[in-house]
Structure formats: structure tokens, C-alpha cells
CSV table of C-alpha atoms in Angstrom, one decimal:
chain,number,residue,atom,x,y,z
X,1,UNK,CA,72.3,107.1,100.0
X,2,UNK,CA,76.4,107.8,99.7
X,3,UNK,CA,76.8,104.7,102.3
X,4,UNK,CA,74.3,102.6,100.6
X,5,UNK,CA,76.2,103.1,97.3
X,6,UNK,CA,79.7,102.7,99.2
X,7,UNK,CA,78.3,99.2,101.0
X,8,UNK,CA,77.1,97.8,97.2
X,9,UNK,CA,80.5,98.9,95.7
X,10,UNK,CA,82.6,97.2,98.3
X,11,UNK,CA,80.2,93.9,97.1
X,12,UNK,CA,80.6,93.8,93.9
X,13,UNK,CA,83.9,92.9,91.9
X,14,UNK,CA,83.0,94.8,88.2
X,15,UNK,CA,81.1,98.3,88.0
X,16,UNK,CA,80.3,98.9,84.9
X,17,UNK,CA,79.3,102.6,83.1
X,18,UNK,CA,78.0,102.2,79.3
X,19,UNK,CA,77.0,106.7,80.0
X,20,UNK,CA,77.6,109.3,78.6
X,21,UNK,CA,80.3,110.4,80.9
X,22,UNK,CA,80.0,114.3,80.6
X,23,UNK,CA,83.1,114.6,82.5
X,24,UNK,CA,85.4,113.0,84.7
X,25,UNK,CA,82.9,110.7,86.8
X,26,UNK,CA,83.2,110.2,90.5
X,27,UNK,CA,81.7,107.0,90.6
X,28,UNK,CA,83.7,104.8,88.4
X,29,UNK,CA,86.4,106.5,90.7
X,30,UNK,CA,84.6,105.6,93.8
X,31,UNK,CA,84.1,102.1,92.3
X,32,UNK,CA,87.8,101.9,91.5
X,33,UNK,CA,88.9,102.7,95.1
X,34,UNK,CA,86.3,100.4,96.5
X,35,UNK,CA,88.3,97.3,94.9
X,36,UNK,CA,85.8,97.0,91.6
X,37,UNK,CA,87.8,96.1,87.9
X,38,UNK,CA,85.7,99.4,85.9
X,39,UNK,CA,84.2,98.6,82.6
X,40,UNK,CA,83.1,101.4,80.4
X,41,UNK,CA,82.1,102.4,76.9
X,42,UNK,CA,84.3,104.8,75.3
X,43,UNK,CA,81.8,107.6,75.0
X,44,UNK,CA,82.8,111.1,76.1
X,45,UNK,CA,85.6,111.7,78.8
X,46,UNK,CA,85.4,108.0,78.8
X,47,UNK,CA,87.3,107.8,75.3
X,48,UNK,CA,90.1,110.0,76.4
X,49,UNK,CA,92.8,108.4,78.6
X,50,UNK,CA,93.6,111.7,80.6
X,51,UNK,CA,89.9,111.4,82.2
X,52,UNK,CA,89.6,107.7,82.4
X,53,UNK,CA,92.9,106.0,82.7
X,54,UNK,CA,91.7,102.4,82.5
X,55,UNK,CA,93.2,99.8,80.4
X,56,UNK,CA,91.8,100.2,76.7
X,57,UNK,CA,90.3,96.4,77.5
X,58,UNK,CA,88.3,97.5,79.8
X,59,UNK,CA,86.9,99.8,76.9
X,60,UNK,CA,83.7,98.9,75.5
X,61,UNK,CA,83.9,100.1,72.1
X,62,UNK,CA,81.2,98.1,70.2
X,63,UNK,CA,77.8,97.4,72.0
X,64,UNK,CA,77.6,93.3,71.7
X,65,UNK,CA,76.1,91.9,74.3
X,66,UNK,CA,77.8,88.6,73.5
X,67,UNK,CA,81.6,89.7,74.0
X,68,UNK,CA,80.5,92.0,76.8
X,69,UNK,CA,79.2,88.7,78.5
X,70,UNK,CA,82.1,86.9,77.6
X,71,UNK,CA,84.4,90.0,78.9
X,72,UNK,CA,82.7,90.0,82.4
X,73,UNK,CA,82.4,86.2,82.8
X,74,UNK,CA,86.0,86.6,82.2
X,75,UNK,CA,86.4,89.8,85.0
X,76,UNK,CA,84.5,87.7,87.6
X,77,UNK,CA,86.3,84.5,87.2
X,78,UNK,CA,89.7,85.9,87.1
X,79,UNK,CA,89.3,89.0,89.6
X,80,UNK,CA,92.4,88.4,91.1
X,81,UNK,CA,94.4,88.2,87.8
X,82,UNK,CA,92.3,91.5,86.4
X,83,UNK,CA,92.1,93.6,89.4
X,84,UNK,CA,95.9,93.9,89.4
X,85,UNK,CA,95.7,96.0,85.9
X,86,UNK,CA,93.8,98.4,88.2
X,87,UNK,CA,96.6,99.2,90.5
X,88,UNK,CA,97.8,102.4,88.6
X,89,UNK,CA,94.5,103.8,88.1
X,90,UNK,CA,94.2,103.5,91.7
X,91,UNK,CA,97.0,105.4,92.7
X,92,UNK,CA,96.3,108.1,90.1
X,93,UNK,CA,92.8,108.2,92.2
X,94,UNK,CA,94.5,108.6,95.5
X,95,UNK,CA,96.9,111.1,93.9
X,96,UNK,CA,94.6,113.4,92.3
X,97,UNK,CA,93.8,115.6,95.4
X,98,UNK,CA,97.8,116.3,95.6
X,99,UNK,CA,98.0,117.3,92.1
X,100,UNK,CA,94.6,119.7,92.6
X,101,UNK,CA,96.6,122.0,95.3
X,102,UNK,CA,99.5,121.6,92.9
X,103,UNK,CA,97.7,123.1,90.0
X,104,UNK,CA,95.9,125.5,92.2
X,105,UNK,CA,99.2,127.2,93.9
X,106,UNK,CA,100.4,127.1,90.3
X,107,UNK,CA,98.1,128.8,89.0
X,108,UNK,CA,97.7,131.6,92.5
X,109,UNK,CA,101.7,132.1,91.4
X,110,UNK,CA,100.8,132.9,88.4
X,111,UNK,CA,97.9,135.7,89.0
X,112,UNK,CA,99.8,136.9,91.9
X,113,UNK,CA,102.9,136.8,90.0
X,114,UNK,CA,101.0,138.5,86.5
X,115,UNK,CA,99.4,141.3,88.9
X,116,UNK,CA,102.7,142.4,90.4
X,117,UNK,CA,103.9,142.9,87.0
X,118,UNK,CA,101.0,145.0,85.6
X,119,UNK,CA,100.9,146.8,89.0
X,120,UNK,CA,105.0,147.3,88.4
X,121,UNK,CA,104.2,148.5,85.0
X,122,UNK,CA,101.1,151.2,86.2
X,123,UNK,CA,103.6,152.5,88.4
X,124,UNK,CA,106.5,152.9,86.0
X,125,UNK,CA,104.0,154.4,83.2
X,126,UNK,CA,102.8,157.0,86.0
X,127,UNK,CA,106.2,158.1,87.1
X,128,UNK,CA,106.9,158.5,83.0
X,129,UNK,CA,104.1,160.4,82.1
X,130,UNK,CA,104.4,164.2,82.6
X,131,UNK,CA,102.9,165.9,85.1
X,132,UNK,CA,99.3,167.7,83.7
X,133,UNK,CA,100.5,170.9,86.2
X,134,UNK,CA,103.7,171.2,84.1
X,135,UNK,CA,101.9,171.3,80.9
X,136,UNK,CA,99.7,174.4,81.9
């Protein structure tokens, strides 16, 4: 369950996601928020910093199990140290609901704005075109 998932997140210090991250992933998100450092791979919206804006050493890029082992003894016994590198991901988290209406009311603007104009231009092209009455 969600609450479940929420209790076991605000547990643990690392989440790690070796997926295929299809797109931008609410969990490492959620996982983020709930204090953990996030480890992933660097497969799909993982490899691209707009969707996953972790520290690139937090990146797996190479499956070996011996320097992942190595990275997340490293994570767990320096939590502290590494969770700090997390701060701006964080606050990109917490911001992104802001910058949704933002790009929403943007983009409302912009139909709204783009229909007055072609309704402006219907208008002018029927005032300019002559009258089919006149013609006969």
C-alpha cells in the first residue's frame, strides 16, 4: 500500500532504481523527499539530467556489483556527508508542482491568446470579402 511504501522509505537511508525508468519516476522522487540518498542506472529518463537531477555519482553506469557494493557501503556509512548532495534535488521536488501551473497558465495564454488572433483574423477576412448579394 502507498503508506506501507511511505513507512519503508522513511526507514531506509539509500533507494536504489537499476529500471528502466520510462519516464520521470515518482518513486525515486518520493524516496528523495522521504530523506533517502537515490542511486540509479543511467537507463532512460534516468540518463538525462532534466528528468533525474541527481549527482552523476549517484549514476550507475556500469553494472559491477563490486563498485556498487563499495558505493552503498560508502552511502550508508557516510549518510550524513552524502545526503547533503541531495539538498537541490529536493527542492527541485518540492518546486515542481509550482512550475506545473506555471507551464500550464503559459501555455492557457497562449491558446487563448492564438484563438483571439485567428478569431480577429475571421472577422477582418469577413468584413473584406464582398458581399455574394452585390455580386448578383
Amino acid at each position: 500500500s502507498p503508506e506501507q511504501v511511505q513507512t519503508m522509505l522513511k526507514k531506509a537511508k539509500v533507494y536504489i532504481d537499476f529500471g528502466e525508468h520510462p519516464g520521470m519516476d515518482r518513486i525515486p522522487r518520493e524516496a528523495a523527499l522521504a530523506g533517502c540518498i537515490v542511486v540509479t542506472n543511467r537507463e532512460g529518463s534516468a540518463a538525462f539530467r532534466q528528468d533525474v537531477p541527481i549527482p552523476s555519482q549517484y549514476k550507475i553506469k556500469d553494472f559491477d556489483v563490486d563498485a556498487i557494493d563499495k558505493l552503498l557501503m560508502e552511502l550508508v556509512n557516510n549518510y550524513e556527508t552524502h545526503t547533503q548532495n541531495f539538498r537541490r534535488y529536493r527542492a527541485w521536488i518540492r518546486g515542481q508542482r509550482k512550475r506545473m501551473k506555471q507551464h500550464i497558465a503559459a501555455f492557457l495564454e497562449q491558446v487563448v491568446e492564438k484563438r483571439h488572433t485567428v478569431n480577429n483574423a475571421s472577422t477582418i477576412h469577413i468584413l473584406q470579402t464582398p458581399s455574394l448579394a452585390k455580386e448578383g
